[in-house]
Coordinates of N, CA and C in Angstrom, one line a residue:
Chain A
M1 N 116.3 76.4 76.5 CA 115.9 77.0 77.8 C 117.0 76.7 78.8
Q2 N 117.2 77.6 79.7 CA 118.1 77.5 80.8 C 117.6 78.2 82.0
T3 N 118.2 77.8 83.1 CA 117.8 78.4 84.4 C 118.8 79.5 84.7
V4 N 118.3 80.7 85.0 CA 119.2 81.8 85.5 C 118.8 82.2 86.9
S5 N 119.8 82.5 87.7 CA 119.6 83.0 89.0 C 120.4 84.3 89.2
M6 N 119.7 85.2 89.9 CA 120.4 86.5 90.2 C 119.8 87.1 91.4
N7 N 120.4 88.1 91.9 CA 119.9 88.8 93.0 C 119.3 90.2 92.5
V8 N 118.0 90.3 92.6 CA 117.4 91.5 92.1 C 116.8 92.3 93.3
N9 N 117.3 93.5 93.4 CA 116.9 94.4 94.5 C 116.9 93.7 95.9
G10 N 118.0 92.9 96.1 CA 118.3 92.3 97.3 C 117.5 91.0 97.5
K11 N 116.8 90.5 96.5 CA 116.1 89.3 96.6 C 116.6 88.2 95.6
S12 N 116.9 87.0 96.1 CA 117.3 86.0 95.2 C 116.2 85.5 94.3
V13 N 116.4 85.5 93.0 CA 115.3 85.1 92.1 C 116.0 84.1 91.1
S14 N 115.1 83.3 90.5 CA 115.6 82.4 89.4 C 114.4 82.2 88.5
G15 N 114.7 81.8 87.3 CA 113.7 81.5 86.3 C 114.2 80.8 85.1
E16 N 113.3 80.2 84.3 CA 113.6 79.6 83.1 C 113.6 80.6 82.0
V17 N 114.6 80.7 81.2 CA 114.6 81.7 80.1 C 115.2 81.0 78.8
E18 N 114.8 81.5 77.7 CA 115.4 81.1 76.4 C 116.8 81.8 76.3
D19 N 117.6 81.2 75.5 CA 118.9 81.8 75.3 C 118.9 83.2 74.9
R20 N 117.8 83.5 74.1 CA 117.7 84.9 73.5 C 117.0 85.9 74.4
T21 N 116.5 85.4 75.5 CA 115.7 86.3 76.4 C 116.6 87.4 76.9
L22 N 116.1 88.6 76.7 CA 116.8 89.8 77.2 C 116.6 90.0 78.7
L23 N 117.6 90.7 79.3 CA 117.5 91.0 80.7 C 116.2 91.8 81.0
V24 N 115.9 92.7 80.2 CA 114.7 93.5 80.4 C 113.4 92.7 80.3
E25 N 113.4 91.7 79.4 CA 112.2 90.8 79.3 C 112.1 89.9 80.6
F26 N 113.2 89.5 81.1 CA 113.2 88.7 82.3 C 112.7 89.5 83.5
L27 N 113.1 90.8 83.6 CA 112.7 91.7 84.7 C 111.2 92.0 84.5
R28 N 110.8 92.3 83.3 CA 109.4 92.8 83.2 C 108.4 91.6 83.1
E29 N 108.8 90.6 82.4 CA 107.8 89.5 82.2 C 107.8 88.4 83.2
N30 N 109.1 87.9 83.6 CA 109.2 86.9 84.6 C 108.9 87.4 86.0
L31 N 109.6 88.5 86.3 CA 109.5 89.1 87.6 C 108.4 90.1 87.8
R32 N 107.8 90.6 86.7 CA 106.8 91.6 86.7 C 107.2 92.9 87.3
L33 N 108.5 93.2 87.2 CA 109.0 94.5 87.6 C 109.0 95.4 86.4
T34 N 107.8 96.1 86.2 CA 107.5 96.8 85.0 C 108.0 98.3 85.1
G35 N 108.7 98.6 86.2 CA 109.3 100.0 86.3 C 110.3 100.2 85.2
T36 N 111.0 99.2 84.9 CA 112.1 99.2 83.8 C 111.3 99.2 82.5
H37 N 111.5 100.2 81.6 CA 110.8 100.3 80.4 C 111.5 100.0 79.2
V38 N 110.8 99.6 78.1 CA 111.4 99.5 76.8 C 110.9 100.6 75.9
G39 N 111.7 101.5 75.6 CA 111.3 102.7 74.8 C 111.6 102.5 73.3
C40 N 112.7 101.8 73.0 CA 113.1 101.8 71.6 C 113.5 100.4 71.1
D41 N 114.0 99.6 72.0 CA 114.5 98.2 71.7 C 115.8 98.3 70.8
T42 N 116.4 99.4 70.7 CA 117.6 99.5 69.8 C 118.7 100.2 70.5
S43 N 118.7 100.2 71.9 CA 119.8 100.7 72.7 C 120.0 102.2 72.6
Q44 N 119.0 103.0 72.1 CA 119.2 104.4 72.0 C 118.6 105.2 73.1
C45 N 117.4 104.8 73.6 CA 116.6 105.7 74.5 C 117.0 105.7 76.0
G46 N 117.5 104.5 76.5 CA 117.9 104.5 77.9 C 116.8 104.3 78.9
A47 N 115.6 104.0 78.4 CA 114.5 103.8 79.4 C 114.6 102.5 80.2
C48 N 115.5 101.7 79.7 CA 115.6 100.3 80.3 C 116.9 100.2 81.2
V49 N 117.5 101.3 81.5 CA 118.8 101.2 82.3 C 118.5 100.7 83.7
V50 N 119.3 99.7 84.0 CA 119.4 99.1 85.4 C 120.9 99.0 85.8
H51 N 121.1 98.6 87.0 CA 122.5 98.4 87.4 C 122.8 96.9 87.5
V52 N 123.8 96.5 86.9 CA 124.3 95.1 87.1 C 125.6 95.1 87.7
D53 N 125.7 94.5 88.9 CA 127.0 94.6 89.7 C 127.5 96.0 89.8
G54 N 126.6 96.9 90.1 CA 126.9 98.3 90.4 C 127.2 99.2 89.2
V55 N 127.0 98.7 88.0 CA 127.3 99.5 86.8 C 126.1 99.6 86.0
S56 N 125.8 100.7 85.4 CA 124.6 100.9 84.6 C 124.7 100.2 83.3
V57 N 123.6 99.5 82.9 CA 123.6 98.8 81.6 C 122.2 99.1 81.0
K58 N 122.1 99.0 79.7 CA 120.8 99.0 79.0 C 120.3 97.6 79.0
S59 N 119.3 97.3 79.7 CA 118.9 95.9 79.9 C 118.2 95.4 78.7
C60 N 117.9 96.2 77.6 CA 117.4 95.6 76.4 C 118.6 95.2 75.5
T61 N 119.8 95.4 76.0 CA 121.0 95.1 75.2 C 121.9 94.0 75.9
M62 N 121.3 93.4 76.9 CA 122.0 92.4 77.6 C 121.1 91.1 77.7
L63 N 121.6 90.0 77.6 CA 120.8 88.8 77.7 C 120.6 88.5 79.2
A64 N 119.5 87.9 79.5 CA 119.3 87.5 80.9 C 120.4 86.5 81.3
A65 N 120.8 85.7 80.4 CA 121.8 84.7 80.8 C 123.2 85.3 81.1
Q66 N 123.4 86.5 80.5 CA 124.7 87.2 80.9 C 124.6 87.8 82.3
A67 N 123.4 88.0 82.8 CA 123.3 88.5 84.2 C 123.2 87.4 85.2
D68 N 123.4 86.2 84.8 CA 123.3 85.0 85.7 C 124.4 85.2 86.8
G69 N 123.9 85.1 88.1 CA 124.8 85.2 89.2 C 125.2 86.7 89.6
S70 N 124.5 87.6 88.9 CA 124.8 89.0 89.2 C 123.9 89.7 90.2
D71 N 124.3 90.8 90.7 CA 123.4 91.7 91.6 C 122.8 92.7 90.6
V72 N 121.5 92.7 90.6 CA 120.8 93.7 89.7 C 120.0 94.6 90.6
T73 N 120.1 95.9 90.2 CA 119.2 96.9 90.9 C 118.4 97.6 89.9
T74 N 117.1 97.7 90.1 CA 116.1 98.4 89.2 C 115.6 99.6 90.0
I75 N 114.8 100.3 89.3 CA 114.2 101.5 89.9 C 113.3 101.2 91.1
E76 N 112.8 99.9 91.1 CA 111.9 99.5 92.3 C 112.8 99.3 93.5
G77 N 114.1 99.2 93.3 CA 115.0 98.8 94.5 C 115.6 100.0 95.2
L78 N 115.2 101.2 94.8 CA 115.9 102.4 95.3 C 115.3 103.0 96.6
A79 N 113.9 103.1 96.6 CA 113.3 103.7 97.8 C 113.3 102.7 98.9
S80 N 113.5 103.2 100.1 CA 113.4 102.2 101.2 C 112.4 102.7 102.2
N81 N 111.5 101.7 102.6 CA 110.4 102.0 103.6 C 109.6 103.2 103.2
G82 N 109.4 103.4 101.9 CA 108.5 104.5 101.4 C 109.2 105.8 101.3
D83 N 110.5 105.8 101.7 CA 111.3 107.1 101.5 C 112.0 107.1 100.2
L84 N 111.8 108.1 99.4 CA 112.5 108.2 98.1 C 114.0 108.3 98.3
H85 N 114.7 107.7 97.4 CA 116.2 107.8 97.4 C 116.4 109.3 97.1
P86 N 117.6 109.9 97.6 CA 117.8 111.3 97.3 C 117.8 111.7 95.9
M87 N 118.2 110.8 95.0 CA 118.1 111.1 93.5 C 116.6 111.2 93.1
Q88 N 115.8 110.2 93.6 CA 114.4 110.3 93.2 C 113.7 111.6 93.7
Q89 N 114.1 111.9 95.0 CA 113.6 113.1 95.6 C 114.0 114.4 94.8
A90 N 115.2 114.4 94.3 CA 115.7 115.5 93.5 C 114.9 115.7 92.2
F91 N 114.6 114.6 91.6 CA 113.8 114.6 90.4 C 112.4 115.2 90.7
K92 N 111.8 114.8 91.8 CA 110.5 115.4 92.2 C 110.7 116.9 92.5
D93 N 111.7 117.2 93.3 CA 111.8 118.6 93.7 C 112.1 119.6 92.6
N94 N 112.8 119.1 91.5 CA 113.2 119.9 90.4 C 112.3 119.8 89.2
H95 N 111.2 119.1 89.3 CA 110.3 118.9 88.2 C 111.1 118.3 87.0
G96 N 111.8 117.2 87.3 CA 112.7 116.5 86.3 C 111.9 115.4 85.6
L97 N 110.6 115.5 85.6 CA 109.8 114.5 84.9 C 108.4 115.0 84.6
Q98 N 107.9 114.5 83.5 CA 106.5 114.9 83.1 C 105.7 113.5 83.0
C99 N 105.9 112.9 81.8 CA 105.1 111.6 81.7 C 105.7 110.5 82.5
G100 N 107.0 110.6 82.8 CA 107.6 109.6 83.6 C 108.1 108.3 82.9
F101 N 108.0 108.2 81.6 CA 108.4 107.0 80.9 C 109.9 106.8 80.9
C102 N 110.6 107.9 80.7 CA 112.1 107.8 80.7 C 112.7 107.9 82.1
T103 N 111.9 108.2 83.1 CA 112.4 108.5 84.4 C 113.2 107.4 85.1
P104 N 112.7 106.2 85.0 CA 113.5 105.1 85.7 C 114.9 105.0 85.1
G105 N 115.0 105.1 83.8 CA 116.3 105.0 83.2 C 117.1 106.2 83.5
M106 N 116.5 107.4 83.5 CA 117.2 108.6 83.9 C 117.8 108.5 85.3
V107 N 117.0 108.1 86.2 CA 117.4 108.0 87.6 C 118.6 107.0 87.8
M108 N 118.4 105.8 87.1 CA 119.5 104.8 87.2 C 120.8 105.3 86.5
S109 N 120.7 106.0 85.4 CA 121.9 106.5 84.8 C 122.5 107.6 85.6
A110 N 121.6 108.4 86.3 CA 122.1 109.5 87.1 C 122.9 109.0 88.3
L111 N 122.5 107.9 88.9 CA 123.2 107.3 90.0 C 124.6 106.8 89.5
D112 N 124.7 106.3 88.3 CA 125.9 105.8 87.8 C 126.9 107.0 87.5
I113 N 126.3 108.1 87.0 CA 127.1 109.3 86.8 C 127.7 109.8 88.1
V114 N 126.9 109.8 89.2 CA 127.4 110.2 90.5 C 128.5 109.3 91.0
N115 N 128.2 108.0 90.8 CA 129.2 107.0 91.3 C 130.6 107.2 90.6
R116 N 130.6 107.6 89.3 CA 131.8 107.8 88.6 C 132.4 109.2 88.7
N117 N 131.5 110.2 89.0 CA 132.0 111.6 88.9 C 131.9 112.4 90.2
G118 N 131.3 111.7 91.2 CA 131.3 112.4 92.5 C 130.1 113.3 92.7
N119 N 130.0 113.8 93.9 CA 128.8 114.6 94.3 C 128.8 116.0 93.8
N120 N 129.9 116.5 93.3 CA 129.9 117.8 92.7 C 130.1 117.8 91.2
V121 N 129.5 116.8 90.6 CA 129.6 116.7 89.1 C 129.0 118.0 88.4
D122 N 129.8 118.5 87.4 CA 129.3 119.7 86.8 C 128.3 119.5 85.7
E123 N 127.7 120.6 85.3 CA 126.6 120.5 84.4 C 127.0 119.9 83.0
A124 N 128.1 120.3 82.5 CA 128.6 119.8 81.2 C 128.8 118.3 81.2
T125 N 129.3 117.8 82.3 CA 129.5 116.4 82.5 C 128.2 115.6 82.5
V126 N 127.2 116.2 83.3 CA 125.9 115.5 83.3 C 125.3 115.5 82.0
R127 N 125.3 116.6 81.2 CA 124.7 116.7 79.9 C 125.4 115.7 79.0
K128 N 126.7 115.6 79.0 CA 127.4 114.7 78.1 C 127.0 113.3 78.4
E129 N 127.0 112.9 79.7 CA 126.8 111.5 80.1 C 125.4 111.1 80.0
L130 N 124.5 112.0 79.9 CA 123.0 111.6 79.7 C 122.7 111.5 78.2
E131 N 123.7 111.5 77.4 CA 123.4 111.4 76.0 C 122.7 110.1 75.6
G132 N 122.9 109.0 76.4 CA 122.2 107.8 76.1 C 120.8 107.6 76.7
N133 N 120.3 108.7 77.2 CA 118.9 108.7 77.8 C 118.1 109.8 77.1
I134 N 117.0 109.4 76.5 CA 116.2 110.3 75.7 C 114.9 110.7 76.5
C135 N 114.6 111.9 76.5 CA 113.3 112.4 77.2 C 112.6 113.2 76.1
R136 N 111.3 112.9 76.0 CA 110.5 113.6 75.0 C 109.7 114.8 75.6
C137 N 109.7 114.9 76.9 CA 108.8 115.9 77.6 C 109.6 117.1 78.0
T138 N 110.7 116.9 78.7 CA 111.2 118.0 79.6 C 112.2 119.0 78.9
G139 N 112.8 118.6 77.8 CA 113.8 119.4 77.3 C 115.1 119.4 78.1
Y140 N 115.2 118.4 79.0 CA 116.4 118.1 79.7 C 116.9 119.1 80.8
H141 N 116.5 120.3 80.7 CA 117.0 121.3 81.6 C 116.8 120.9 83.1
N142 N 115.5 120.6 83.4 CA 115.3 120.2 84.8 C 115.8 118.8 85.2
I143 N 116.0 118.0 84.2 CA 116.7 116.7 84.5 C 118.1 116.9 85.0
V144 N 118.8 117.8 84.2 CA 120.2 118.1 84.6 C 120.3 118.7 86.0
K145 N 119.3 119.7 86.2 CA 119.3 120.3 87.6 C 119.1 119.2 88.7
A146 N 118.1 118.3 88.4 CA 117.8 117.2 89.3 C 119.0 116.4 89.6
V147 N 119.7 116.0 88.5 CA 120.9 115.1 88.7 C 121.9 115.8 89.6
Q148 N 122.2 117.1 89.4 CA 123.2 117.8 90.2 C 122.7 117.9 91.6
A149 N 121.4 118.2 91.8 CA 120.9 118.4 93.2 C 120.9 117.0 93.9
G150 N 120.6 116.0 93.2 CA 120.6 114.6 93.8 C 122.0 114.2 94.1
A151 N 122.9 114.5 93.3 CA 124.3 114.2 93.5 C 124.8 114.9 94.8
K152 N 124.5 116.2 95.0 CA 124.9 116.9 96.2 C 124.2 116.2 97.4
N153 N 122.9 116.0 97.3 CA 122.2 115.4 98.5 C 122.7 114.0 98.9
M154 N 123.2 113.3 97.9 CA 123.7 111.9 98.2 C 125.0 112.0 99.0
G155 N 125.7 113.2 98.9 CA 126.9 113.3 99.7 C 126.7 114.0 101.0
A156 N 125.5 114.5 101.2 CA 125.2 115.2 102.4 C 125.0 114.3 103.6
Chain B
M1 N 103.7 136.2 99.3 CA 103.6 135.0 98.4 C 102.7 133.9 99.0
T2 N 101.7 133.6 98.2 CA 100.8 132.5 98.7 C 101.5 131.1 98.4
E3 N 101.0 130.1 99.0 CA 101.5 128.8 98.8 C 101.2 128.2 97.5
N4 N 100.0 128.6 97.0 CA 99.6 128.1 95.7 C 99.1 129.3 94.9
G5 N 99.3 129.2 93.6 CA 98.8 130.3 92.7 C 99.9 130.7 91.7
I6 N 99.6 131.8 91.1 CA 100.5 132.3 90.0 C 101.9 132.5 90.5
G7 N 102.9 132.0 89.8 CA 104.3 132.2 90.1 C 104.8 131.2 91.1
V8 N 104.0 130.2 91.5 CA 104.5 129.3 92.5 C 104.5 127.9 91.9
S9 N 105.7 127.2 92.1 CA 105.8 125.8 91.6 C 104.8 124.9 92.4
V10 N 104.1 124.1 91.7 CA 103.2 123.2 92.4 C 103.8 121.8 92.3
R11 N 103.9 121.2 93.5 CA 104.4 119.8 93.6 C 103.3 118.9 92.9
R12 N 103.8 118.0 92.1 CA 102.9 117.0 91.4 C 102.6 115.8 92.3
K13 N 101.4 115.4 92.3 CA 101.0 114.3 93.1 C 101.4 113.0 92.5
E14 N 101.6 112.9 91.2 CA 101.8 111.7 90.5 C 103.3 111.3 90.5
D15 N 104.2 112.2 90.9 CA 105.6 111.9 90.7 C 106.1 110.7 91.4
N16 N 105.6 110.4 92.7 CA 106.1 109.3 93.4 C 106.0 108.0 92.7
R17 N 104.8 107.8 92.1 CA 104.7 106.5 91.5 C 105.6 106.3 90.3
F18 N 105.8 107.4 89.5 CA 106.7 107.4 88.4 C 108.1 107.2 88.8
L19 N 108.5 107.8 89.9 CA 109.9 107.7 90.4 C 110.2 106.4 91.1
T20 N 109.2 105.6 91.4 CA 109.5 104.4 92.1 C 109.2 103.2 91.2
G21 N 108.9 103.4 89.9 CA 108.6 102.3 89.0 C 107.2 101.8 89.1
K22 N 106.3 102.5 89.7 CA 105.0 102.0 89.9 C 104.0 102.7 88.9
G23 N 104.5 103.5 88.0 CA 103.6 104.0 87.0 C 103.0 102.8 86.1
S24 N 101.9 103.0 85.6 CA 101.3 101.9 84.8 C 101.0 102.4 83.4
Y25 N 101.8 101.9 82.4 CA 101.7 102.2 81.0 C 101.0 101.0 80.3
T26 N 100.5 101.2 79.1 CA 99.8 100.2 78.4 C 100.6 98.9 78.3
D27 N 101.9 99.0 78.1 CA 102.8 97.8 78.0 C 103.0 97.1 79.3
D28 N 102.6 97.7 80.4 CA 102.8 97.1 81.7 C 101.5 96.3 82.1
L29 N 100.4 96.4 81.4 CA 99.2 95.8 81.8 C 99.3 94.3 81.5
N30 N 98.8 93.5 82.4 CA 98.8 92.0 82.3 C 97.6 91.5 83.0
V31 N 96.4 91.5 82.3 CA 95.2 90.9 83.0 C 94.7 89.7 82.2
A32 N 94.0 88.9 82.9 CA 93.5 87.6 82.3 C 92.6 87.9 81.1
G33 N 92.8 87.2 80.0 CA 92.0 87.4 78.9 C 92.2 88.6 78.1
Q34 N 93.2 89.4 78.3 CA 93.4 90.6 77.6 C 93.7 90.3 76.1
T35 N 93.3 91.2 75.3 CA 93.6 91.1 73.9 C 94.9 91.9 73.5
H36 N 95.5 91.6 72.5 CA 96.7 92.3 72.1 C 96.6 92.9 70.7
A37 N 97.2 94.0 70.5 CA 97.2 94.6 69.1 C 98.5 94.3 68.4
Y38 N 98.4 94.0 67.1 CA 99.6 93.9 66.3 C 99.3 94.5 65.0
F39 N 100.2 95.4 64.6 CA 100.0 96.1 63.3 C 100.6 95.4 62.2
V40 N 99.7 95.1 61.2 CA 100.2 94.5 59.9 C 100.1 95.6 58.8
R41 N 101.2 95.8 58.2 CA 101.3 96.9 57.2 C 101.0 96.3 55.8
S42 N 100.3 97.1 55.1 CA 99.9 96.7 53.7 C 101.1 96.8 52.8
P43 N 101.3 95.7 52.0 CA 102.4 95.7 51.0 C 102.0 96.6 49.8
H44 N 100.7 97.1 49.8 CA 100.3 97.9 48.6 C 100.1 99.4 49.0
A45 N 100.6 100.2 48.1 CA 100.6 101.7 48.4 C 99.2 102.2 48.4
H46 N 98.4 101.7 47.5 CA 97.0 102.2 47.4 C 96.1 101.1 47.0
A47 N 95.2 100.7 47.9 CA 94.3 99.5 47.7 C 93.1 99.6 48.6
T48 N 92.1 98.8 48.3 CA 90.9 98.8 49.1 C 91.0 97.5 49.9
L49 N 90.7 97.6 51.2 CA 90.7 96.4 52.1 C 89.3 95.8 52.0
N50 N 89.2 94.6 51.4 CA 87.9 93.9 51.2 C 87.6 92.9 52.3
S51 N 88.6 92.3 52.8 CA 88.3 91.3 53.9 C 89.7 91.0 54.6
M52 N 89.5 90.3 55.7 CA 90.7 90.1 56.5 C 90.7 88.6 57.1
D53 N 91.8 87.9 56.9 CA 91.8 86.6 57.4 C 92.5 86.6 58.8
T54 N 91.8 86.4 59.8 CA 92.3 86.5 61.2 C 92.6 85.1 61.8
S55 N 92.5 84.1 61.0 CA 92.6 82.7 61.5 C 93.9 82.5 62.2
A56 N 95.0 83.1 61.7 CA 96.3 82.8 62.3 C 96.4 83.5 63.7
A57 N 95.6 84.5 63.9 CA 95.7 85.2 65.2 C 94.8 84.6 66.3
A58 N 93.8 83.8 65.8 CA 92.8 83.2 66.7 C 93.4 82.1 67.6

């Protein structure tokens, strides 16, 4: 067991974890932030994507201990005072979700895509960079539309 | 064009909770005294289940 401390969604948190505890387990079970999902446990589906020090990571593939001292942002940390983040709003406006299970990971990956590719990211780039996020409902078309719309609105 | 009806996209009421991480799926539930399911697979391709020893789970 060891103590880890990190800043999650702007709040300082710490907890006792085993060496093998995954970041997603720390978020979901210690902090009860269940917006971050585990879809596959094998780094394929992307439902667990969060940001660690501003970069997207699959939190089922990172140990809690590796995030010690980091700034972590989860889907719960995006909306402010009840207002959806522009990317969340774009997913809503473009019907970019159905069951919603993959959505937190999709939104967190989308933000990383915008951070790296800018507000006018093209469709081919969005499709290529979302390869690590699997959706079983939508067929991706509206997700891609949402990411592009959200990217534009973030620059507005 | 009417606000609702054929040919008009309808805004979903459930989207906000899914988009903010507040959706509740079975794996998110954590209530006192809840039971858990664990699947144990048979090592036999074709057999009859006569009894089950659940002592390890109790």
